[in-house]
Short mmCIF file of C-alpha atoms and ligand atoms in Angstrom, two decimals:
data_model
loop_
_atom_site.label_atom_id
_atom_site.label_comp_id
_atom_site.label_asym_id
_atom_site.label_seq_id
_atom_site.Cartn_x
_atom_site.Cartn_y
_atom_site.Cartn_z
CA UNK A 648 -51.19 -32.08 -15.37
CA UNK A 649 -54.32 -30.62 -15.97
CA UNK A 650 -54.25 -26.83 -14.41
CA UNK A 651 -58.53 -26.93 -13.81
CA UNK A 652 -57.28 -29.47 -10.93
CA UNK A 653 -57.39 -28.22 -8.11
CA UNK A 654 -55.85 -29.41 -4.47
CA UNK A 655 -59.46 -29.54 -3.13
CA UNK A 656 -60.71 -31.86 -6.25
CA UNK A 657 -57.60 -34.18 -5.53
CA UNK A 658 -58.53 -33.82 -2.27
CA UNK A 659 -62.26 -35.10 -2.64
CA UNK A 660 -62.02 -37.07 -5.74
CA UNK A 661 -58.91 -39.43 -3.48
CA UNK A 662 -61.86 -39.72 -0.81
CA UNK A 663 -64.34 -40.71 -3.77
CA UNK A 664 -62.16 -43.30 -5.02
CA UNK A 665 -61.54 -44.84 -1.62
CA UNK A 666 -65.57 -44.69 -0.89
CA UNK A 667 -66.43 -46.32 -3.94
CA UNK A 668 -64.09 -49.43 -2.96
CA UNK A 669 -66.55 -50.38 -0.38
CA UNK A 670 -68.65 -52.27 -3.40
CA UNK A 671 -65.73 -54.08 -4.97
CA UNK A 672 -67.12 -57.15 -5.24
CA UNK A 673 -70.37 -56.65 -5.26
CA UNK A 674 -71.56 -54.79 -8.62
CA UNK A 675 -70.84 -57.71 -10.59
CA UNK A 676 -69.94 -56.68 -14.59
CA UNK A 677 -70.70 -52.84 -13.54
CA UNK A 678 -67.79 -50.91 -12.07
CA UNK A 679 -67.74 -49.91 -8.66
CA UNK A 680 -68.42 -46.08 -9.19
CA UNK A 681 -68.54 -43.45 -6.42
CA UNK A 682 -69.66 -40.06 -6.16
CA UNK A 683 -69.30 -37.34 -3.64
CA UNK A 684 -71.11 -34.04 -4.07
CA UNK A 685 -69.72 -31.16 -2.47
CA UNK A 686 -71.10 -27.42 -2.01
CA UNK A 687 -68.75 -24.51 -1.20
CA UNK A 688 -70.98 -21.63 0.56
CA UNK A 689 -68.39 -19.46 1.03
CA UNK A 690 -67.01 -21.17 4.69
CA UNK A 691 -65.27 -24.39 2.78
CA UNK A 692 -65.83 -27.39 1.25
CA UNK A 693 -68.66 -29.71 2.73
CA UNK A 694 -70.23 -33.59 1.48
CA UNK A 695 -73.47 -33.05 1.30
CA UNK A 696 -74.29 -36.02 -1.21
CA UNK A 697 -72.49 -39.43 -1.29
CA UNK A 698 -73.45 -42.56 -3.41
CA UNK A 699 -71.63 -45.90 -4.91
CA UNK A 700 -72.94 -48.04 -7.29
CA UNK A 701 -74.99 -50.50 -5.25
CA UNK A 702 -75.17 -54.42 -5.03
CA UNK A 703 -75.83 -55.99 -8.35
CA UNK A 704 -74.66 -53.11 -10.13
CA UNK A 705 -78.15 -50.91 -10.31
CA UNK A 706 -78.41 -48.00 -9.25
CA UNK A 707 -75.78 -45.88 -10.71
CA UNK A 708 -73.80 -43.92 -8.03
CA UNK A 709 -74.82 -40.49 -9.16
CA UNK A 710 -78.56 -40.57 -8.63
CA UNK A 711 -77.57 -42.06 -4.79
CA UNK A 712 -75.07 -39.23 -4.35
CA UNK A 713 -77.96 -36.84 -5.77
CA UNK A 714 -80.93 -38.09 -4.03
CA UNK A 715 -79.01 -37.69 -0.64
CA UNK A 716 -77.84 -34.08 -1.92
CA UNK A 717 -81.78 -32.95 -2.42
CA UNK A 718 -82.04 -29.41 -3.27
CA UNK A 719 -78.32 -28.65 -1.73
CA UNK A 720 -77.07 -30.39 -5.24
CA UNK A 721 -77.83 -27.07 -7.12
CA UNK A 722 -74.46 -25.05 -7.77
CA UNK A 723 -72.72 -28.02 -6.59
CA UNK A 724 -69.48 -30.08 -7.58
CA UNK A 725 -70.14 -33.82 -8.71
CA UNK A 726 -66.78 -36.01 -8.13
CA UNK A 727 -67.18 -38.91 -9.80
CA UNK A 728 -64.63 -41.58 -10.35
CA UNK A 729 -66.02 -42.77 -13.89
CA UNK A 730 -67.79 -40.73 -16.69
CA UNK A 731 -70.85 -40.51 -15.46
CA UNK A 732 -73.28 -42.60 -18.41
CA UNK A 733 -75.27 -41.84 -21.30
CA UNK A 734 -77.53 -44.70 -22.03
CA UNK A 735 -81.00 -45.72 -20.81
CA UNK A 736 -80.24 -49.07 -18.73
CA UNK A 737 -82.22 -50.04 -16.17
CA UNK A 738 -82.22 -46.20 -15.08
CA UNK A 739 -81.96 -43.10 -16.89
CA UNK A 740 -78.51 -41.65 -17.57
CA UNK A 741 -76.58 -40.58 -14.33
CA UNK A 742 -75.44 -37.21 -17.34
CA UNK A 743 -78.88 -36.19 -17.84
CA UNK A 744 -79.66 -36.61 -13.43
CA UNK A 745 -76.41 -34.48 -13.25
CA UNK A 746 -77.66 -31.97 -15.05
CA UNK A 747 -81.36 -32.07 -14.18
CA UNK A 748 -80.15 -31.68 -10.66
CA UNK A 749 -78.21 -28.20 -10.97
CA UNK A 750 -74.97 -29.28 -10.54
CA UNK A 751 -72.54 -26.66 -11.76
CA UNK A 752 -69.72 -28.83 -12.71
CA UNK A 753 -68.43 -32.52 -12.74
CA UNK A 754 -64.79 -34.05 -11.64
CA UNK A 755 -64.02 -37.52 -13.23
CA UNK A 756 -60.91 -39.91 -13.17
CA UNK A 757 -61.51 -42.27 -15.56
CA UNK A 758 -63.68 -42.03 -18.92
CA UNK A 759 -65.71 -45.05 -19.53
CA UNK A 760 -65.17 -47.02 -22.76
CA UNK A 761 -68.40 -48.36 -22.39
CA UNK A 762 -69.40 -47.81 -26.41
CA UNK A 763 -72.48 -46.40 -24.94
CA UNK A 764 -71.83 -44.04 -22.61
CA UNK A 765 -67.60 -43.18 -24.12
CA UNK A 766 -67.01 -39.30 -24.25
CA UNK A 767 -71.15 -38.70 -24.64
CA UNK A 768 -71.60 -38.76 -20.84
CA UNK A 769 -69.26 -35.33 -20.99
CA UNK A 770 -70.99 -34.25 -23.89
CA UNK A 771 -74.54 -34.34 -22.02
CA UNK A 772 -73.33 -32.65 -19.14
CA UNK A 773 -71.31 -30.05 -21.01
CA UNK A 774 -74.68 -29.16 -23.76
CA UNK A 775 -76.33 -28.88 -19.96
CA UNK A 776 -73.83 -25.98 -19.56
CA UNK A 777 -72.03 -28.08 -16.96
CA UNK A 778 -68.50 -27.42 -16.17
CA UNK A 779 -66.26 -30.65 -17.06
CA UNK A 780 -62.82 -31.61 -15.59
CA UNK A 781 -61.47 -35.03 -16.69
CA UNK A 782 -58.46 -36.38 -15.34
CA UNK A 783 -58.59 -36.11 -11.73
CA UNK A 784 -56.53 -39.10 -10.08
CA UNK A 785 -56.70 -42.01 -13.23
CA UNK A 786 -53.84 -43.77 -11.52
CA UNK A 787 -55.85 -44.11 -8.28
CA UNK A 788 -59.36 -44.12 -10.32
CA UNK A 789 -57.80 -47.25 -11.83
CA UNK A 790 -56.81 -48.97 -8.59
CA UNK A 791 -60.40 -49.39 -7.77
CA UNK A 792 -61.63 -49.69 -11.53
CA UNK A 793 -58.64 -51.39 -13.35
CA UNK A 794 -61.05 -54.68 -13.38
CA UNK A 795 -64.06 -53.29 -15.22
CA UNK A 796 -61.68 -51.74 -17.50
CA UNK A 797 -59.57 -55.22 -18.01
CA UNK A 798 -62.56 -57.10 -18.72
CA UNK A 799 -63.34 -54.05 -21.41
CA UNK A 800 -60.71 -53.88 -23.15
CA UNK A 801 -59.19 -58.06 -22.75
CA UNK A 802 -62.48 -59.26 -22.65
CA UNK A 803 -61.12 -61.57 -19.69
CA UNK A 804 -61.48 -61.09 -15.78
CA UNK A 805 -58.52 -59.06 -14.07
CA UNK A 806 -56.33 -61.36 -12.17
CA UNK A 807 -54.81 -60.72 -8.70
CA UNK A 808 -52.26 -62.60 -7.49
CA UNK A 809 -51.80 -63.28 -3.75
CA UNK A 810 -49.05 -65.04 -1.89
CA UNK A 811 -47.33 -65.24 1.55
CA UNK A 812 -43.89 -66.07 1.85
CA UNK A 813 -41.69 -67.04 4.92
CA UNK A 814 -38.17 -65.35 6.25
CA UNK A 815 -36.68 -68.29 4.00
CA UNK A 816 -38.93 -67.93 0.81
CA UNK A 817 -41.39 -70.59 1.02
CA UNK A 818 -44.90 -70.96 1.39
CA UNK A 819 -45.73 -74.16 2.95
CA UNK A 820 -44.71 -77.31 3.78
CA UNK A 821 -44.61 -80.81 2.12
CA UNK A 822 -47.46 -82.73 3.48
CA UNK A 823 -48.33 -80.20 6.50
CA UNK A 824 -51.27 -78.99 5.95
CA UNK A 825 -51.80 -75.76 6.54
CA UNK A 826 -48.95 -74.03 7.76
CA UNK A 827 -49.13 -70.23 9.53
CA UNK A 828 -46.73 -67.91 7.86
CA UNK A 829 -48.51 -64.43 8.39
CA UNK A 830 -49.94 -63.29 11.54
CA UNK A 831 -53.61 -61.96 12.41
CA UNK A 832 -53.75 -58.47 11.08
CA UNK A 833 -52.58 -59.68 6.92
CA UNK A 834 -55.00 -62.89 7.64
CA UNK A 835 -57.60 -60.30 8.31
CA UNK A 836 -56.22 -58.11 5.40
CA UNK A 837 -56.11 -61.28 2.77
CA UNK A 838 -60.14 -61.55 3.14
CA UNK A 839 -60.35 -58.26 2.96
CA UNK A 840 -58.90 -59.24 -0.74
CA UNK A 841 -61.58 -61.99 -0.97
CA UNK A 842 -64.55 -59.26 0.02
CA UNK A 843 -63.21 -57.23 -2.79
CA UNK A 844 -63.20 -59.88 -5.62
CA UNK A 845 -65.94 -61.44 -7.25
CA UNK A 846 -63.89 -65.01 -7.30
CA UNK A 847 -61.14 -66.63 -5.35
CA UNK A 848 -59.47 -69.74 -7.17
CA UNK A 849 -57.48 -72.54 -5.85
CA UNK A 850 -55.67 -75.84 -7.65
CA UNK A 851 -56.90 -78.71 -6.41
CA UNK A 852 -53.37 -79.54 -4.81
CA UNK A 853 -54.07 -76.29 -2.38
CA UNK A 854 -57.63 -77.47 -2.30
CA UNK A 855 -56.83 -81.26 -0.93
CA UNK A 856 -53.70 -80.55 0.78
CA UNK A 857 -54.77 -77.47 2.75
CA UNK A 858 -58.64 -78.09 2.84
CA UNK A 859 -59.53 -74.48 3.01
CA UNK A 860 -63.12 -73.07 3.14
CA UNK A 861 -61.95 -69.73 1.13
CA UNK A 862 -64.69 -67.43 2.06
CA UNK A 863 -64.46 -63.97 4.03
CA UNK A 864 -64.70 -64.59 7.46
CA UNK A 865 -64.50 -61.03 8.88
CA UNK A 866 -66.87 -60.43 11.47
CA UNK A 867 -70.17 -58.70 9.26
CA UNK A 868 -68.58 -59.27 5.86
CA UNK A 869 -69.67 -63.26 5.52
CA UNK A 870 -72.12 -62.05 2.96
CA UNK A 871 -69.34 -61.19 0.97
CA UNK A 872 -67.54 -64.60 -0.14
CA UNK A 873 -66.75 -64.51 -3.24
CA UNK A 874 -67.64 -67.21 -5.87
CA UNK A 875 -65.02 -70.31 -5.29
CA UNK A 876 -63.10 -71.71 -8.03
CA UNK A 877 -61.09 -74.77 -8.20
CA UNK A 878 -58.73 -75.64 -11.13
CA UNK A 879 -59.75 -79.27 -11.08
CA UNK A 880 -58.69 -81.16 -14.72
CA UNK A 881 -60.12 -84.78 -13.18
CA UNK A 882 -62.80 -83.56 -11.06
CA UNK A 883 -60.97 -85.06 -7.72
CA UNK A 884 -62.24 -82.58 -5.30
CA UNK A 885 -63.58 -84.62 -2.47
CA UNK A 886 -67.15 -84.64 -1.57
CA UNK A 887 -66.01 -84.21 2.26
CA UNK A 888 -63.71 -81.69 1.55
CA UNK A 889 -64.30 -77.87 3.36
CA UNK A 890 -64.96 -76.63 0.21
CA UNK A 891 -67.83 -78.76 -0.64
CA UNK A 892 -69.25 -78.61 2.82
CA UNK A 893 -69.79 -75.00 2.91
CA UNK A 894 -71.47 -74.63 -0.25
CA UNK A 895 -74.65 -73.02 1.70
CA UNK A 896 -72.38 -70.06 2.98
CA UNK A 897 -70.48 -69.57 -1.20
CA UNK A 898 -71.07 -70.43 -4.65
CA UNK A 899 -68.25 -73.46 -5.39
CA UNK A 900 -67.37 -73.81 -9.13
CA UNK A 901 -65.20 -76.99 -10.56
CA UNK A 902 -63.11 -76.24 -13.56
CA UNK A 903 -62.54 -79.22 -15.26
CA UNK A 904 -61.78 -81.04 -18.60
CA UNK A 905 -63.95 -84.00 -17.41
CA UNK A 906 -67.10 -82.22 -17.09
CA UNK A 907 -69.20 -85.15 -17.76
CA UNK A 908 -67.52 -87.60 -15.70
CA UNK A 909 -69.02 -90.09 -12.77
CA UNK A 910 -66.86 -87.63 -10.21
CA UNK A 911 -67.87 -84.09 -11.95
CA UNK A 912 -71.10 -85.07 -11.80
CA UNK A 913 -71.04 -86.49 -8.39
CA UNK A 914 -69.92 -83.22 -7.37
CA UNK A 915 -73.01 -80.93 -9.83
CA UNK A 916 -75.18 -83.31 -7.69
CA UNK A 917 -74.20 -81.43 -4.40
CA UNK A 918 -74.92 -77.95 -6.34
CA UNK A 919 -71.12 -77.60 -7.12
CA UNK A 920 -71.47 -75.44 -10.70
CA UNK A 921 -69.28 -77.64 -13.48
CA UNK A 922 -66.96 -74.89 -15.93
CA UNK A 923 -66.04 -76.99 -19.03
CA UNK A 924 -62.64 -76.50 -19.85
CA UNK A 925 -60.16 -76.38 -22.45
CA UNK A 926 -56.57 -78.57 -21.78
CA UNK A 927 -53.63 -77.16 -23.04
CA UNK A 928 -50.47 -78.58 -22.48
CA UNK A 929 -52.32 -81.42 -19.89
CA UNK A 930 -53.44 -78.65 -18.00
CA UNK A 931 -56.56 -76.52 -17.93
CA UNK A 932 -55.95 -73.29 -20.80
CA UNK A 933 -56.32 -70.37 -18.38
CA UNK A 934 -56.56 -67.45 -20.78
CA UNK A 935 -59.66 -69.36 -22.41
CA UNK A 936 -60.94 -70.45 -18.45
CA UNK A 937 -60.82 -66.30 -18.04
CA UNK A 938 -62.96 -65.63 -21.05
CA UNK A 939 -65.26 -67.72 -19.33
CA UNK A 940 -65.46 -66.10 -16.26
CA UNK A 941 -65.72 -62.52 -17.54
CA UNK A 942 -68.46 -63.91 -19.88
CA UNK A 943 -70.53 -65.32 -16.13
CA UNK A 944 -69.75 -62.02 -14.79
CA UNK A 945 -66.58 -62.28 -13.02
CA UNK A 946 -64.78 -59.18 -12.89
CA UNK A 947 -61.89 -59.39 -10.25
CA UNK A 948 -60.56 -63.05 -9.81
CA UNK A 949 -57.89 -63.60 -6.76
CA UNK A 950 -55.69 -66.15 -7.21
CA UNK A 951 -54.43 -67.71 -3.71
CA UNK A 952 -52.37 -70.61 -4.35
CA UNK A 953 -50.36 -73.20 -4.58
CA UNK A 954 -47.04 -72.95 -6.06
CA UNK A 955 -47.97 -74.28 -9.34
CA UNK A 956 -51.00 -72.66 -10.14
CA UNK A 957 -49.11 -69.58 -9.34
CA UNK A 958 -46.37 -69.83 -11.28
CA UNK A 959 -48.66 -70.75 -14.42
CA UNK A 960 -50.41 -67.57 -14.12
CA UNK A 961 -46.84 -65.42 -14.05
CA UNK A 962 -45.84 -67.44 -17.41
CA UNK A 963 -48.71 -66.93 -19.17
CA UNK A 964 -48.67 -63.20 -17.70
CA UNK A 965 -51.78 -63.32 -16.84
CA UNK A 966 -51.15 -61.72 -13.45
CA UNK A 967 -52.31 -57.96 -13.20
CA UNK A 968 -51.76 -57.27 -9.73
CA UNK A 969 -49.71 -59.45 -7.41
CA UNK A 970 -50.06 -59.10 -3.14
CA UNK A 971 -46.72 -60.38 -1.80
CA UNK A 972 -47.27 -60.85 2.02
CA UNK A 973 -43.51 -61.43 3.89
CA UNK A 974 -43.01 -62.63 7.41
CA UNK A 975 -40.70 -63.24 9.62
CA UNK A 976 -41.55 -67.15 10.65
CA UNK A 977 -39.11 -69.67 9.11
CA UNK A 978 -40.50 -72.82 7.44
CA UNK A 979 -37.08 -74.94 7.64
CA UNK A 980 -37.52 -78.24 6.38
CA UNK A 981 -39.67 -79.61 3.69
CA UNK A 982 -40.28 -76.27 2.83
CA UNK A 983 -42.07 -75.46 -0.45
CA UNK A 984 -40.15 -72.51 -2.11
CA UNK A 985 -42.22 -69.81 -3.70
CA UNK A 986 -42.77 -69.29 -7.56
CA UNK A 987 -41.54 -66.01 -7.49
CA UNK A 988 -39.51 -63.07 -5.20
CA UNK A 989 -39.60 -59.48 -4.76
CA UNK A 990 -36.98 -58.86 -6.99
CA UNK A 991 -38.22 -61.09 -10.06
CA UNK A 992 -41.22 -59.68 -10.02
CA UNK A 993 -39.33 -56.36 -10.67
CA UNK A 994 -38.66 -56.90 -14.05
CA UNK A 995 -42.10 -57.00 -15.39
CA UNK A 996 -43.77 -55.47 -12.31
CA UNK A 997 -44.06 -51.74 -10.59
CA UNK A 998 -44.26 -51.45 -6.90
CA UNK A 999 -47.16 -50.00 -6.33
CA UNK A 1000 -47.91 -49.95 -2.54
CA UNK A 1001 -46.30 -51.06 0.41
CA UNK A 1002 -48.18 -51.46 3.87
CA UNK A 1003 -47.06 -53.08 7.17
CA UNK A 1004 -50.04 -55.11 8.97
CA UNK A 1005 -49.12 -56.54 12.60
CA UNK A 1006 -45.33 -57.74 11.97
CA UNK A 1007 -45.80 -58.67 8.20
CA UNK A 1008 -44.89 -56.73 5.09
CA UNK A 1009 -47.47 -56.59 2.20
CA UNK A 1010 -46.44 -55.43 -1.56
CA UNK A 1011 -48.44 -54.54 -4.23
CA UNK A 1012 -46.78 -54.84 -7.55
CA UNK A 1013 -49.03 -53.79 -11.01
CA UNK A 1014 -47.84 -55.25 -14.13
CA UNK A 1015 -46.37 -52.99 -16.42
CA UNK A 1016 -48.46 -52.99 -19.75
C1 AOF B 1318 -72.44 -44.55 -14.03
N1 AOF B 1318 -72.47 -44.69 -12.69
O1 AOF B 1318 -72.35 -45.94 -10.85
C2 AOF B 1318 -71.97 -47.01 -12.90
C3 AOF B 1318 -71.89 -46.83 -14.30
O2 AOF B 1318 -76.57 -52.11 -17.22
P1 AOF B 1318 -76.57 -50.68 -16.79
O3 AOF B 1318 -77.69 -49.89 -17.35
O4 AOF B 1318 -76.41 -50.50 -15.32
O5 AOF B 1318 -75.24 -50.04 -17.45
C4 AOF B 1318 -73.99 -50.59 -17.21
C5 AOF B 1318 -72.97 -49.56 -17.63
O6 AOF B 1318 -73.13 -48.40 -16.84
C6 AOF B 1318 -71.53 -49.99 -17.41
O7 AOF B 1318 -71.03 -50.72 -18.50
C7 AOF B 1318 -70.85 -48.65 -17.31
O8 AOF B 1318 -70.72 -48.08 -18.60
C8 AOF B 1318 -71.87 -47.82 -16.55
N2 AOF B 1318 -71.64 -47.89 -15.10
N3 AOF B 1318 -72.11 -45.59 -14.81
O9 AOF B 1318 -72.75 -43.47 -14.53
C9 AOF B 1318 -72.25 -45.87 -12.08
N4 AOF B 1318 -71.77 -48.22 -12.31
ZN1 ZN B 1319 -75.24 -44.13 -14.74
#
């Protein structure tokens, strides 16, 4: 453990880290990045600066955080949960504000292996006589910016799994629709999920059988559907299905081998986007399909069903994260059992979290890489 840690920088970097969630979603290929500046007069710790990267990625946190801060930024501490950059973008670098500002020294999680910005943002701040601690919560830093870094480093978008499961292991019904297995508060909580990825995809079994709209319905956070994708290898998604209907309120996007067909292009006709796709196997190659979404910007794709589509994504392990929901209703009959349980997910998986919303159970398991 680094010793220049101290309980107060674990303390403010953890409320960083949870600030700078409020953008996931939002900041497209740029990480979600917070930043809290905090003076110490001699009475305690106080925020007197706070910024996240904003919509569409520009501006960088820091020069928020710093713009807030004014003239109470000189002799301050900078938390930020990513190397602050290096480069000339759009804005100057968020190092050389840092320094320009007065800041006396600079907290960071995560370094950014950005080949721009990697290790020079500390440089820059330490040749401005800056005081540098890396290292300050990367397990945490990563919960928020695992997806930037997986589209980095694997050059595809990070995947998220979500499922809900009954008392006896399904998820569904044959032929039902739509059936309720978690109550209000983890409905609530699973567009939450949606807010916080930049796509939500669906096979086109969930997507006729179920009919869903799949955008964020939380009262104030409509604005923040995320792009809709269906795994579609024919192109069969109805023209009068939900999906198609609410194209005005989010983006729809068809992946499909048939990409020039009568039905694919009924469907571009309505405004529905058309991803060409690679078959492998007679289905749709995902690794190549997530190549293709990092490369349009996708950073954080969640993956909500059905069965099938789920289970393809655990054998290919292409599953970072997977959100188990459990309740307590019973399916019974015709029940549709679910790809996967709690315990085989154990062998490849860490539990990472475990929260309780109304009378359902919620897991988070990371894959172990
Ligand atoms: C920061 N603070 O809040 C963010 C950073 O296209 P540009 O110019 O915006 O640069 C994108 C890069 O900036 C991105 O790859 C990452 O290295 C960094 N993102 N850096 O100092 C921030 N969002
Ligand atoms: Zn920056």
């Amino acid at each position: 453990m680094n010793s220049n840690i101290t309980e107060t920088d674990r303390r403010f970097m953890a409320a960083c880290i949870r600030y700078s969630r409020r953008q996931l979603g939002l900041t497209g290929t740029n990480p979600s990045v917070g930043t809290l500046i905090v003076r110490d007069d001699g009475q305690g710790p106080f925020i007197v600066g706070r910024g996240i990267t904003a919509r569409g990625g520009r501006p960088h946190a820091e020069p928020i955080a710093l713009a807030e801060a004014g003239d109470l930024a000189r002799g301050a501490t900078a938390y930020v949960s990513l190397e602050p950059c290096a480069h000339h973008g759009r804005t100057p670098p968020c190092a050389d504000a840092l320094v320009a500002a007065g800041i006396a020294r600079v907290v960071v999680a995560l370094t950014d292996p950005d080949d721009r910005v990697s290790g020079r943002g500390f440089e820059i701040l330490r040749a401005g006589g800056i005081e540098v601690v890396q290292g300050a919560l990367p397990d945490m830093g990563l919960s928020v910016l695992s997806g930037y870094l997986t589209r980095s480093f694997k050059k595809r978008c990070q995947v998220t799994l979500k499922l809900a499961v009954s008392a006896d292991g399904m998820i569904g019904r044959a032929a039902a629709g739509q059936v309720p297995i978690t109550g209000d508060e983890a409905r609530a909580q699973s567009h939450v999920l949606r807010a916080e990825h930049d796509a939500i995809l669906v096979g086109i079994g969930t997507a006729i059988e179920d009919n869903p709209e799949l955008t964020c319905r939380l009262p104030g956070l409509d604005s923040r559907s995320p792009l809709r994708v269906v795994l579609d290898s024919h192109a069969r998604l109805p023209l009068s299905s939900r999906l198609v209907q609410s194209i005005g309120a989010a983006p729809l996007a068809v992946a499909t081998v048939e990409p020039e067909g009568t039905a694919a292009q009924a469907l571009a006709g309505t405004g529905v986007q058309m991803i060409a796709c690679e078959e492998y196997d007679g289905c749709i190659a995902l690794p190549e399909l997530l190549e293709d979404l990092a490369s349009r910007g996708i950073t954080r794709l969640l993956v909500e069903g059905g069965a099938a589509v789920a289970r393809s994504f655990l054998d290919e392990d292409l599953a970072d994260t997977v959100v188990l929901f459990e309740s307590d209703v019973v399916v019974g009959a015709n029940g549709i059992a679910a790809p996967f349980t709690r315990s085989t997910l154990l062998g490849r998986y860490d539990e990472a979290a475990v929260w309780n919303f109304g009378g359902d159970r919620c897991y988070e398991f990371r894959r172990r890489d």
